[in-house]
Amino acid sequence: MKLQIVIIDEPIHIENPIACQLWQKTLWAKEKGYRKHYQTSIMPIGVEDFFGTHYIVAEVKSNGNMEPVGMLKCVRRSQSERFSIPFAPAQMLKSVGKDRDENVQRILNSPDEVSYVSSWTTNPDYKKDAEFSALLKDYMTVYACNYFKDAKIPRWLAAGVTQFKMDKYLESLGGKEIVPEFSLPIIDNQTVRMMLIADPYNPPPEHLVVASTLQSAWDNRIIFSPNNTQKGAFNVVRAA
């Protein structure tokens, strides 16, 4: 199986048909992945999917088409502000009465950029065995070790679901708990911990070792972005 890293930034501003098709497939794959673990009343797709940045591990088919295998979403606070949408972690913590902590307020109100990473999902059509799941986790690690430095995002937040030990994985990346365990109604009252990765530019050595095994995959990622600082607005950009 040939895998390709694809980043789709602010899909609402992307007109490339390849990107649009893959983005739509990614949303449906995410819905299927969530439905496997949560009730059908769960809504895994939201307005942030239109303006956030999607990280996709895709299978490249023999005909050149791409199918999403693993995916996550990153939303920068500046993006939320630009689109006049409440920043997701602030809204989430407010909804459960966890936003009043002084440390939380300091993090959310700091002038430094911060992003929120969520929706890590595996397409259930591909989740075959432990070895493949471990490979997709490695693809998440290469993202964590490279993306934030490349995008100049100095901090990021994530709500780690304890059932899937995502909180432990975030801790292994250097994440620190800023809000202890609480139930999150939007995902069937799953228990989560809000984690802050305050220094993503310096990942732990063991993760750098993992990331190095997929560095060529990262170097050959495809970026679809409206950002005119890239090599071409609305065009496919293969990162150097």
Short mmCIF file of C-alpha atoms in Angstrom, two decimals:
data_model
loop_
_atom_site.label_atom_id
_atom_site.label_comp_id
_atom_site.label_asym_id
_atom_site.label_seq_id
_atom_site.Cartn_x
_atom_site.Cartn_y
_atom_site.Cartn_z
CA MET A 1 0.00 0.00 0.00
CA LYS A 2 1.37 3.38 -1.00
CA LEU A 3 0.66 6.09 1.58
CA GLN A 4 0.84 9.82 0.97
CA ILE A 5 0.75 12.67 3.50
CA VAL A 6 -1.62 15.42 2.41
CA ILE A 7 -2.34 18.73 4.14
CA ILE A 8 -5.45 20.68 3.17
CA ASP A 9 -5.45 24.15 4.67
CA GLU A 10 -8.71 26.14 4.84
CA PRO A 11 -10.66 23.98 2.37
CA ILE A 12 -13.38 26.62 2.09
CA HIS A 13 -10.87 28.62 0.04
CA ILE A 14 -9.59 25.70 -2.04
CA GLU A 15 -10.87 25.11 -5.56
CA ASN A 16 -8.56 22.30 -6.63
CA PRO A 17 -10.82 19.31 -7.48
CA ILE A 18 -8.36 16.76 -6.11
CA ALA A 19 -8.26 18.53 -2.75
CA CYS A 20 -12.02 19.05 -2.66
CA GLN A 21 -12.71 15.39 -3.38
CA LEU A 22 -10.21 14.15 -0.78
CA TRP A 23 -11.56 16.59 1.82
CA GLN A 24 -15.12 15.35 1.29
CA LYS A 25 -13.96 11.74 1.54
CA THR A 26 -12.10 12.63 4.73
CA LEU A 27 -15.23 14.03 6.38
CA TRP A 28 -17.22 10.90 5.56
CA ALA A 29 -14.39 8.65 6.75
CA LYS A 30 -14.27 10.60 9.99
CA GLU A 31 -18.01 10.16 10.44
CA LYS A 32 -17.66 6.40 9.91
CA GLY A 33 -14.78 6.24 12.36
CA TYR A 34 -16.71 8.08 15.05
CA ARG A 35 -19.85 6.03 14.45
CA LYS A 36 -17.87 2.88 15.16
CA HIS A 37 -17.13 4.05 18.72
CA TYR A 38 -19.93 6.48 19.57
CA GLN A 39 -23.67 6.75 19.13
CA THR A 40 -25.05 7.88 15.79
CA SER A 41 -26.17 11.10 17.47
CA ILE A 42 -22.54 12.22 17.61
CA MET A 43 -21.73 15.03 15.17
CA PRO A 44 -18.01 14.73 14.31
CA ILE A 45 -18.19 17.34 11.55
CA GLY A 46 -18.43 21.05 12.31
CA VAL A 47 -17.79 24.52 10.97
CA GLU A 48 -14.08 24.24 11.83
CA ASP A 49 -13.76 21.54 9.18
CA PHE A 50 -14.27 24.26 6.58
CA PHE A 51 -11.50 26.60 7.75
CA GLY A 52 -9.16 24.39 9.77
CA THR A 53 -6.10 22.53 8.54
CA HIS A 54 -6.57 18.83 7.77
CA TYR A 55 -3.71 16.37 8.06
CA ILE A 56 -4.49 13.26 6.04
CA VAL A 57 -2.66 10.00 5.54
CA ALA A 58 -4.05 8.74 2.25
CA GLU A 59 -3.70 5.58 0.21
CA VAL A 60 -2.72 6.28 -3.38
CA LYS A 61 -4.68 3.94 -5.62
CA SER A 62 -3.35 2.50 -8.88
CA ASN A 63 -5.46 5.01 -10.82
CA GLY A 64 -3.96 7.91 -8.86
CA ASN A 65 -7.01 8.56 -6.71
CA MET A 66 -6.47 9.02 -2.98
CA GLU A 67 -8.49 7.50 -0.16
CA PRO A 68 -8.18 8.81 3.43
CA VAL A 69 -6.81 6.28 5.89
CA GLY A 70 -6.00 8.39 8.97
CA MET A 71 -6.82 12.02 9.63
CA LEU A 72 -6.80 14.83 12.17
CA LYS A 73 -7.64 18.51 12.24
CA CYS A 74 -5.69 21.52 13.54
CA VAL A 75 -7.36 24.89 14.10
CA ARG A 76 -5.28 27.93 14.99
CA ARG A 77 -6.85 30.48 17.30
CA SER A 78 -6.09 33.16 14.72
CA GLN A 79 -8.17 31.23 12.19
CA SER A 80 -11.13 31.12 14.57
CA GLU A 81 -10.81 34.84 15.21
CA ARG A 82 -10.58 35.62 11.50
CA PHE A 83 -13.80 33.71 10.82
CA SER A 84 -15.50 35.05 14.00
CA ILE A 85 -15.95 31.53 15.36
CA PRO A 86 -15.34 30.78 19.07
CA PHE A 87 -12.04 28.98 19.60
CA ALA A 88 -12.99 25.33 20.11
CA PRO A 89 -11.17 24.53 23.39
CA ALA A 90 -12.38 27.74 25.04
CA GLN A 91 -15.95 26.98 24.01
CA MET A 92 -15.63 23.36 25.12
CA LEU A 93 -14.26 24.22 28.56
CA LYS A 94 -16.89 26.91 29.05
CA SER A 95 -19.66 24.43 28.21
CA VAL A 96 -18.56 22.15 31.06
CA GLY A 97 -17.68 24.93 33.52
CA LYS A 98 -13.93 24.35 33.33
CA ASP A 99 -12.87 27.69 31.85
CA ARG A 100 -12.43 29.72 35.04
CA ASP A 101 -9.09 28.32 36.12
CA GLU A 102 -6.41 31.02 36.17
CA ASN A 103 -3.90 28.86 34.30
CA VAL A 104 -6.45 28.02 31.61
CA GLN A 105 -7.32 31.69 31.19
CA ARG A 106 -3.66 32.62 30.90
CA ILE A 107 -3.11 30.05 28.15
CA LEU A 108 -6.24 30.96 26.20
CA ASN A 109 -5.71 34.70 26.49
CA SER A 110 -1.99 34.81 25.79
CA PRO A 111 -1.12 36.82 22.66
CA ASP A 112 1.02 33.94 21.41
CA GLU A 113 -0.56 31.73 18.76
CA VAL A 114 -2.06 28.46 19.94
CA SER A 115 -3.79 25.72 18.00
CA TYR A 116 -6.25 23.00 18.90
CA VAL A 117 -5.72 19.52 17.49
CA SER A 118 -8.68 17.16 17.39
CA SER A 119 -10.56 14.50 15.46
CA TRP A 120 -7.75 11.95 15.10
CA THR A 121 -9.63 9.17 13.35
CA THR A 122 -8.84 6.03 11.43
CA ASN A 123 -11.00 5.09 8.48
CA PRO A 124 -12.62 1.85 9.73
CA ASP A 125 -12.33 0.38 6.24
CA TYR A 126 -8.56 0.28 6.82
CA LYS A 127 -8.21 -0.58 10.51
CA LYS A 128 -7.04 -4.14 9.98
CA ASP A 129 -4.51 -5.06 12.65
CA ALA A 130 -2.26 -3.79 15.43
CA GLU A 131 0.74 -3.41 13.12
CA PHE A 132 -1.13 -1.11 10.75
CA SER A 133 -2.59 0.87 13.65
CA ALA A 134 0.94 1.33 15.00
CA LEU A 135 2.08 2.59 11.59
CA LEU A 136 -0.68 5.21 11.56
CA LYS A 137 0.36 6.26 15.06
CA ASP A 138 3.87 6.78 13.69
CA TYR A 139 2.37 9.02 11.00
CA MET A 140 0.78 11.03 13.78
CA THR A 141 4.18 11.27 15.46
CA VAL A 142 5.90 12.58 12.33
CA TYR A 143 3.17 15.23 12.18
CA ALA A 144 3.66 16.21 15.83
CA CYS A 145 7.42 16.44 15.38
CA ASN A 146 7.33 18.58 12.23
CA TYR A 147 4.11 20.45 11.57
CA PHE A 148 4.09 22.97 14.41
CA LYS A 149 7.69 23.99 13.85
CA ASP A 150 7.11 24.36 10.11
CA ALA A 151 3.87 26.31 10.66
CA LYS A 152 5.43 28.42 13.43
CA ILE A 153 2.80 27.43 15.98
CA PRO A 154 4.52 27.60 19.40
CA ARG A 155 1.85 25.76 21.45
CA TRP A 156 -1.02 23.40 20.90
CA LEU A 157 -3.91 21.98 22.89
CA ALA A 158 -5.73 18.67 22.65
CA ALA A 159 -8.41 16.87 24.63
CA GLY A 160 -7.06 13.37 25.19
CA VAL A 161 -9.75 10.69 25.48
CA THR A 162 -8.69 8.41 28.32
CA GLN A 163 -10.48 5.34 26.94
CA PHE A 164 -8.15 5.31 23.95
CA LYS A 165 -5.12 6.40 26.02
CA MET A 166 -4.73 9.49 23.86
CA ASP A 167 -3.95 11.48 26.99
CA LYS A 168 -0.98 9.20 27.66
CA TYR A 169 0.26 9.65 24.11
CA LEU A 170 0.03 13.42 24.51
CA GLU A 171 2.00 13.16 27.75
CA SER A 172 4.68 11.21 25.90
CA LEU A 173 4.95 14.15 23.48
CA GLY A 174 5.63 16.46 26.41
CA GLY A 175 2.03 17.42 27.07
CA LYS A 176 1.03 18.78 30.47
CA GLU A 177 -2.44 18.48 31.93
CA ILE A 178 -4.14 21.87 32.28
CA VAL A 179 -7.62 20.52 33.07
CA PRO A 180 -7.95 17.16 34.85
CA GLU A 181 -10.43 14.49 33.85
CA PHE A 182 -13.90 15.68 32.89
CA SER A 183 -16.81 14.28 30.90
CA LEU A 184 -17.39 15.67 27.43
CA PRO A 185 -21.07 15.52 26.39
CA ILE A 186 -20.40 15.95 22.66
CA ILE A 187 -18.69 12.53 22.57
CA ASP A 188 -21.05 10.46 24.71
CA ASN A 189 -19.64 11.86 27.97
CA GLN A 190 -16.27 10.27 27.36
CA THR A 191 -13.65 11.17 29.95
CA VAL A 192 -10.97 13.50 28.58
CA ARG A 193 -8.02 15.49 29.89
CA MET A 194 -7.14 18.85 28.36
CA MET A 195 -3.45 18.81 27.55
CA LEU A 196 -1.02 21.55 26.50
CA ILE A 197 2.08 20.86 24.44
CA ALA A 198 4.03 23.99 25.27
CA ASP A 199 7.26 23.23 23.39
CA PRO A 200 6.44 21.38 20.16
CA TYR A 201 9.66 22.63 18.55
CA ASN A 202 11.64 20.23 20.75
CA PRO A 203 9.91 16.83 20.76
CA PRO A 204 11.21 14.07 23.05
CA PRO A 205 14.14 12.12 21.53
CA GLU A 206 12.21 8.85 21.32
CA HIS A 207 9.59 10.50 19.12
CA LEU A 208 12.25 12.08 16.93
CA VAL A 209 13.60 8.59 16.30
CA VAL A 210 10.15 7.41 15.19
CA ALA A 211 9.64 10.51 13.06
CA SER A 212 12.99 10.01 11.34
CA THR A 213 11.75 6.71 9.89
CA LEU A 214 9.01 8.63 8.06
CA GLN A 215 10.92 11.83 7.34
CA SER A 216 10.92 11.18 3.60
CA ALA A 217 7.13 10.82 3.71
CA TRP A 218 6.91 14.18 5.47
CA ASP A 219 9.35 15.80 3.05
CA ASN A 220 7.21 14.60 0.15
CA ARG A 221 3.90 15.74 1.62
CA ILE A 222 1.40 17.44 -0.64
CA ILE A 223 -0.04 20.76 0.55
CA PHE A 224 -3.21 22.31 -0.77
CA SER A 225 -3.32 25.86 0.52
CA PRO A 226 -4.75 29.26 -0.41
CA ASN A 227 -1.78 30.86 1.34
CA ASN A 228 -0.01 32.96 -1.27
CA THR A 229 3.27 32.62 0.59
CA GLN A 230 3.34 29.05 -0.73
CA LYS A 231 4.67 28.40 -4.21
CA GLY A 232 1.26 28.87 -5.81
CA ALA A 233 -2.14 29.88 -4.50
CA PHE A 234 -4.85 27.29 -5.09
CA ASN A 235 -2.32 24.91 -6.58
CA VAL A 236 -0.87 21.67 -5.34
CA VAL A 237 2.32 22.43 -3.46
CA ARG A 238 4.74 19.58 -2.91
CA ALA A 239 6.81 20.69 0.02
CA ALA A 240 10.53 20.90 -0.47
#
